[in-house]
PDB file of C-alpha atoms in Angstrom:
ATOM      1  CA  UNK A 528      -5.498  34.127  26.997  1.00 51.00           C
ATOM      2  CA  UNK A 529      -4.785  34.969  23.385  1.00 55.00           C
ATOM      3  CA  UNK A 530      -2.952  31.676  22.750  1.00 60.00           C
ATOM      4  CA  UNK A 531      -5.976  29.649  23.861  1.00 60.00           C
ATOM      5  CA  UNK A 532      -8.186  31.498  21.393  1.00 65.00           C
ATOM      6  CA  UNK A 533      -5.720  30.751  18.587  1.00 70.00           C
ATOM      7  CA  UNK A 534      -5.858  26.978  19.129  1.00 75.00           C
ATOM      8  CA  UNK A 535      -9.625  26.650  19.629  1.00 78.00           C
ATOM      9  CA  UNK A 536     -11.643  26.065  16.458  1.00 82.00           C
ATOM     10  CA  UNK A 537     -15.415  26.375  16.301  1.00 85.00           C
ATOM     11  CA  UNK A 538     -17.067  24.062  13.780  1.00 87.00           C
ATOM     12  CA  UNK A 539     -20.642  23.680  12.563  1.00 86.00           C
ATOM     13  CA  UNK A 540     -22.847  20.712  13.371  1.00 86.00           C
ATOM     14  CA  UNK A 541     -22.529  18.444  11.434  1.00 90.00           C
ATOM     15  CA  UNK A 542     -19.037  18.879  10.056  1.00 90.00           C
ATOM     16  CA  UNK A 543     -16.136  17.151   8.417  1.00 92.00           C
ATOM     17  CA  UNK A 544     -12.615  18.212   9.308  1.00 92.00           C
ATOM     18  CA  UNK A 545      -9.077  16.932   8.917  1.00 91.00           C
ATOM     19  CA  UNK A 546      -6.361  16.452  11.536  1.00 88.00           C
ATOM     20  CA  UNK A 547      -2.919  15.497  10.202  1.00 86.00           C
ATOM     21  CA  UNK A 548      -4.442  13.817   7.141  1.00 87.00           C
ATOM     22  CA  UNK A 549      -7.179  11.944   9.045  1.00 91.00           C
ATOM     23  CA  UNK A 550     -10.656  13.008   7.930  1.00 93.00           C
ATOM     24  CA  UNK A 551     -13.284  12.991  10.688  1.00 94.00           C
ATOM     25  CA  UNK A 552     -17.031  13.514  10.335  1.00 95.00           C
ATOM     26  CA  UNK A 553     -19.097  14.414  13.407  1.00 94.00           C
ATOM     27  CA  UNK A 554     -22.771  15.075  14.089  1.00 92.00           C
ATOM     28  CA  UNK A 555     -24.626  15.373  17.388  1.00 89.00           C
ATOM     29  CA  UNK A 556     -28.052  14.529  15.947  1.00 89.00           C
ATOM     30  CA  UNK A 557     -29.054  10.974  16.872  1.00 91.00           C
ATOM     31  CA  UNK A 558     -29.330   9.884  13.240  1.00 92.00           C
ATOM     32  CA  UNK A 559     -28.691   6.216  14.085  1.00 93.00           C
ATOM     33  CA  UNK A 560     -31.738   6.093  16.360  1.00 91.00           C
ATOM     34  CA  UNK A 561     -33.877   7.923  13.795  1.00 89.00           C
ATOM     35  CA  UNK A 562     -32.764   5.572  11.007  1.00 90.00           C
ATOM     36  CA  UNK A 563     -33.484   2.554  13.199  1.00 89.00           C
ATOM     37  CA  UNK A 564     -37.011   3.831  13.909  1.00 84.00           C
ATOM     38  CA  UNK A 565     -37.609   4.575  10.211  1.00 81.00           C
ATOM     39  CA  UNK A 566     -36.489   1.228   8.823  1.00 76.00           C
ATOM     40  CA  UNK A 567     -39.304  -0.656   7.171  1.00 68.00           C
ATOM     41  CA  UNK A 568     -37.409  -3.531   5.589  1.00 60.00           C
ATOM     42  CA  UNK A 569     -35.374  -5.777   7.844  1.00 57.00           C
ATOM     43  CA  UNK A 570     -33.707  -8.715   6.129  1.00 61.00           C
ATOM     44  CA  UNK A 571     -33.874 -12.051   7.862  1.00 60.00           C
ATOM     45  CA  UNK A 572     -31.368 -14.854   7.810  1.00 59.00           C
ATOM     46  CA  UNK A 573     -27.701 -14.875   8.634  1.00 57.00           C
ATOM     47  CA  UNK A 574     -24.641 -13.650   6.836  1.00 56.00           C
ATOM     48  CA  UNK A 575     -24.374 -10.980   4.208  1.00 55.00           C
ATOM     49  CA  UNK A 576     -23.819  -7.271   4.602  1.00 51.00           C
ATOM     50  CA  UNK A 577     -27.192  -6.629   6.304  1.00 55.00           C
ATOM     51  CA  UNK A 578     -26.727  -9.297   9.014  1.00 71.00           C
ATOM     52  CA  UNK A 579     -25.378  -6.597  11.354  1.00 86.00           C
ATOM     53  CA  UNK A 580     -28.149  -4.004  11.860  1.00 88.00           C
ATOM     54  CA  UNK A 581     -25.806  -1.296  13.205  1.00 91.00           C
ATOM     55  CA  UNK A 582     -23.486  -1.674  10.212  1.00 93.00           C
ATOM     56  CA  UNK A 583     -26.594  -1.418   8.016  1.00 91.00           C
ATOM     57  CA  UNK A 584     -27.488   1.936   9.608  1.00 92.00           C
ATOM     58  CA  UNK A 585     -23.952   3.193   8.978  1.00 94.00           C
ATOM     59  CA  UNK A 586     -24.153   1.965   5.392  1.00 94.00           C
ATOM     60  CA  UNK A 587     -27.278   4.121   4.866  1.00 92.00           C
ATOM     61  CA  UNK A 588     -25.222   7.200   5.748  1.00 93.00           C
ATOM     62  CA  UNK A 589     -22.467   6.256   3.305  1.00 94.00           C
ATOM     63  CA  UNK A 590     -24.854   5.243   0.513  1.00 93.00           C
ATOM     64  CA  UNK A 591     -26.938   8.414   0.824  1.00 91.00           C
ATOM     65  CA  UNK A 592     -23.795  10.592   1.269  1.00 92.00           C
ATOM     66  CA  UNK A 593     -25.576  12.501   4.033  1.00 91.00           C
ATOM     67  CA  UNK A 594     -25.209  13.024   7.775  1.00 90.00           C
ATOM     68  CA  UNK A 595     -29.020  12.900   7.985  1.00 88.00           C
ATOM     69  CA  UNK A 596     -30.479  10.638   5.266  1.00 86.00           C
ATOM     70  CA  UNK A 597     -33.998  10.622   6.765  1.00 84.00           C
ATOM     71  CA  UNK A 598     -36.435  12.929   4.979  1.00 80.00           C
ATOM     72  CA  UNK A 599     -38.858  14.138   6.004  1.00 76.00           C
ATOM     73  CA  UNK A 600     -37.872  14.159   9.654  1.00 78.00           C
ATOM     74  CA  UNK A 601     -40.245  11.813  11.532  1.00 76.00           C
ATOM     75  CA  UNK A 602     -42.790  13.837  13.534  1.00 81.00           C
ATOM     76  CA  UNK A 603     -42.093  12.026  16.804  1.00 81.00           C
ATOM     77  CA  UNK A 604     -38.407  13.091  16.743  1.00 80.00           C
ATOM     78  CA  UNK A 605     -38.775  16.453  14.971  1.00 78.00           C
ATOM     79  CA  UNK A 606     -38.038  18.327  18.201  1.00 79.00           C
ATOM     80  CA  UNK A 607     -34.592  16.657  18.299  1.00 82.00           C
ATOM     81  CA  UNK A 608     -33.618  17.801  14.795  1.00 80.00           C
ATOM     82  CA  UNK A 609     -33.009  21.425  13.986  1.00 74.00           C
ATOM     83  CA  UNK A 610     -33.064  21.080  10.208  1.00 72.00           C
ATOM     84  CA  UNK A 611     -33.218  24.159   8.011  1.00 71.00           C
ATOM     85  CA  UNK A 612     -33.753  22.946   4.443  1.00 70.00           C
ATOM     86  CA  UNK A 613     -32.141  26.059   3.002  1.00 72.00           C
ATOM     87  CA  UNK A 614     -28.864  24.722   4.468  1.00 71.00           C
ATOM     88  CA  UNK A 615     -29.418  21.043   3.612  1.00 74.00           C
ATOM     89  CA  UNK A 616     -26.308  21.029   1.424  1.00 75.00           C
ATOM     90  CA  UNK A 617     -24.275  21.164   4.664  1.00 71.00           C
ATOM     91  CA  UNK A 618     -25.531  17.659   5.494  1.00 79.00           C
ATOM     92  CA  UNK A 619     -23.693  16.187   2.510  1.00 83.00           C
ATOM     93  CA  UNK A 620     -20.647  14.024   2.881  1.00 84.00           C
ATOM     94  CA  UNK A 621     -17.780  14.705   0.515  1.00 78.00           C
ATOM     95  CA  UNK A 622     -17.055  12.517  -2.513  1.00 79.00           C
ATOM     96  CA  UNK A 623     -14.650  10.414  -0.470  1.00 85.00           C
ATOM     97  CA  UNK A 624     -16.028   9.159   2.818  1.00 91.00           C
ATOM     98  CA  UNK A 625     -14.341  10.315   6.034  1.00 94.00           C
ATOM     99  CA  UNK A 626     -11.864   7.981   7.708  1.00 95.00           C
ATOM    100  CA  UNK A 627     -13.828   8.234  10.972  1.00 96.00           C
ATOM    101  CA  UNK A 628     -17.473   9.182  11.568  1.00 96.00           C
ATOM    102  CA  UNK A 629     -18.559   9.917  15.156  1.00 96.00           C
ATOM    103  CA  UNK A 630     -22.326   9.693  15.700  1.00 95.00           C
ATOM    104  CA  UNK A 631     -23.415   9.668  19.351  1.00 93.00           C
ATOM    105  CA  UNK A 632     -26.690   7.838  19.826  1.00 92.00           C
ATOM    106  CA  UNK A 633     -28.969   6.514  22.537  1.00 89.00           C
ATOM    107  CA  UNK A 634     -28.480   3.105  20.922  1.00 91.00           C
ATOM    108  CA  UNK A 635     -25.874   0.832  22.523  1.00 90.00           C
ATOM    109  CA  UNK A 636     -22.332   2.049  21.973  1.00 91.00           C
ATOM    110  CA  UNK A 637     -20.310   0.426  19.175  1.00 94.00           C
ATOM    111  CA  UNK A 638     -17.412   0.742  16.787  1.00 95.00           C
ATOM    112  CA  UNK A 639     -17.774  -0.642  13.247  1.00 95.00           C
ATOM    113  CA  UNK A 640     -15.713  -0.572  10.088  1.00 95.00           C
ATOM    114  CA  UNK A 641     -18.113  -0.160   7.167  1.00 95.00           C
ATOM    115  CA  UNK A 642     -16.783   0.125   3.624  1.00 94.00           C
ATOM    116  CA  UNK A 643     -13.417   1.394   4.891  1.00 94.00           C
ATOM    117  CA  UNK A 644     -14.853   4.015   7.275  1.00 95.00           C
ATOM    118  CA  UNK A 645     -14.644   3.619  11.052  1.00 96.00           C
ATOM    119  CA  UNK A 646     -18.005   4.469  12.638  1.00 97.00           C
ATOM    120  CA  UNK A 647     -18.059   5.291  16.342  1.00 96.00           C
ATOM    121  CA  UNK A 648     -21.154   5.530  18.525  1.00 95.00           C
ATOM    122  CA  UNK A 649     -19.869   6.420  21.996  1.00 92.00           C
ATOM    123  CA  UNK A 650     -23.465   6.662  23.237  1.00 86.00           C
ATOM    124  CA  UNK A 651     -23.518   9.683  25.568  1.00 77.00           C
ATOM    125  CA  UNK A 652     -21.165  11.165  28.150  1.00 71.00           C
ATOM    126  CA  UNK A 653     -23.908  11.026  30.780  1.00 67.00           C
ATOM    127  CA  UNK A 654     -26.980   8.862  31.168  1.00 65.00           C
ATOM    128  CA  UNK A 655     -29.623   9.958  33.622  1.00 67.00           C
ATOM    129  CA  UNK A 656     -28.061   9.230  37.048  1.00 68.00           C
ATOM    130  CA  UNK A 657     -25.046   7.260  35.838  1.00 71.00           C
ATOM    131  CA  UNK A 658     -21.851   7.888  33.966  1.00 78.00           C
ATOM    132  CA  UNK A 659     -21.765   7.469  30.221  1.00 78.00           C
ATOM    133  CA  UNK A 660     -19.068   6.658  27.684  1.00 83.00           C
ATOM    134  CA  UNK A 661     -16.440   8.485  25.688  1.00 87.00           C
ATOM    135  CA  UNK A 662     -14.433   7.311  22.707  1.00 90.00           C
ATOM    136  CA  UNK A 663     -10.638   7.406  22.742  1.00 93.00           C
ATOM    137  CA  UNK A 664      -9.451   7.334  19.123  1.00 92.00           C
ATOM    138  CA  UNK A 665      -5.815   6.466  18.442  1.00 93.00           C
ATOM    139  CA  UNK A 666      -4.164   6.644  15.026  1.00 93.00           C
ATOM    140  CA  UNK A 667      -1.051   4.648  14.136  1.00 92.00           C
ATOM    141  CA  UNK A 668       0.804   6.785  11.590  1.00 86.00           C
ATOM    142  CA  UNK A 669       2.842   3.785  10.423  1.00 88.00           C
ATOM    143  CA  UNK A 670      -0.212   1.925   9.091  1.00 89.00           C
ATOM    144  CA  UNK A 671      -2.752   2.685   6.364  1.00 87.00           C
ATOM    145  CA  UNK A 672      -6.482   2.226   5.935  1.00 86.00           C
ATOM    146  CA  UNK A 673      -8.942   1.573   8.744  1.00 89.00           C
ATOM    147  CA  UNK A 674      -6.382  -0.689  10.464  1.00 90.00           C
ATOM    148  CA  UNK A 675      -4.454   2.417  11.524  1.00 92.00           C
ATOM    149  CA  UNK A 676      -7.392   3.589  13.662  1.00 94.00           C
ATOM    150  CA  UNK A 677      -8.182   2.035  17.015  1.00 93.00           C
ATOM    151  CA  UNK A 678     -11.083   3.076  19.188  1.00 94.00           C
ATOM    152  CA  UNK A 679     -11.499   2.424  22.883  1.00 92.00           C
ATOM    153  CA  UNK A 680     -14.936   3.076  24.349  1.00 91.00           C
ATOM    154  CA  UNK A 681     -14.250   4.152  27.925  1.00 88.00           C
ATOM    155  CA  UNK A 682     -16.843   4.248  30.688  1.00 86.00           C
ATOM    156  CA  UNK A 683     -16.624   7.449  32.715  1.00 81.00           C
TER     157      UNK A 683
END
């Protein structure tokens, strides 16, 4: 029993941690959905960095350097966000962006590389009466950059 306790690590939500040199950021708050609901400006036309709306949501997180760049929390989703402003510094991303950011959302699952960071939205592990998705992340130690990371979204 003691050996299990030694290998289990409890982390805050959200958090950034490192495994063998790979930096991973994780949050369980559905920030992608909240950002999508809060967007006022939506560019039209094709091409350019904002042509992909999901990549645009991920870019907000990187540009604002925050796991939750929506403030104040919209009233209609306030019950989903347990945000204590006295601990808001814990929402900050470090100076260098994580290699991988995992943000489960009720939006359709996706994997995107945005400004060198791999964003993963595995959706949820269960959806009402059906199975959900999980993300299987594989790292190739022989490669560098985002190309070393592959993500398979697997239906349960």
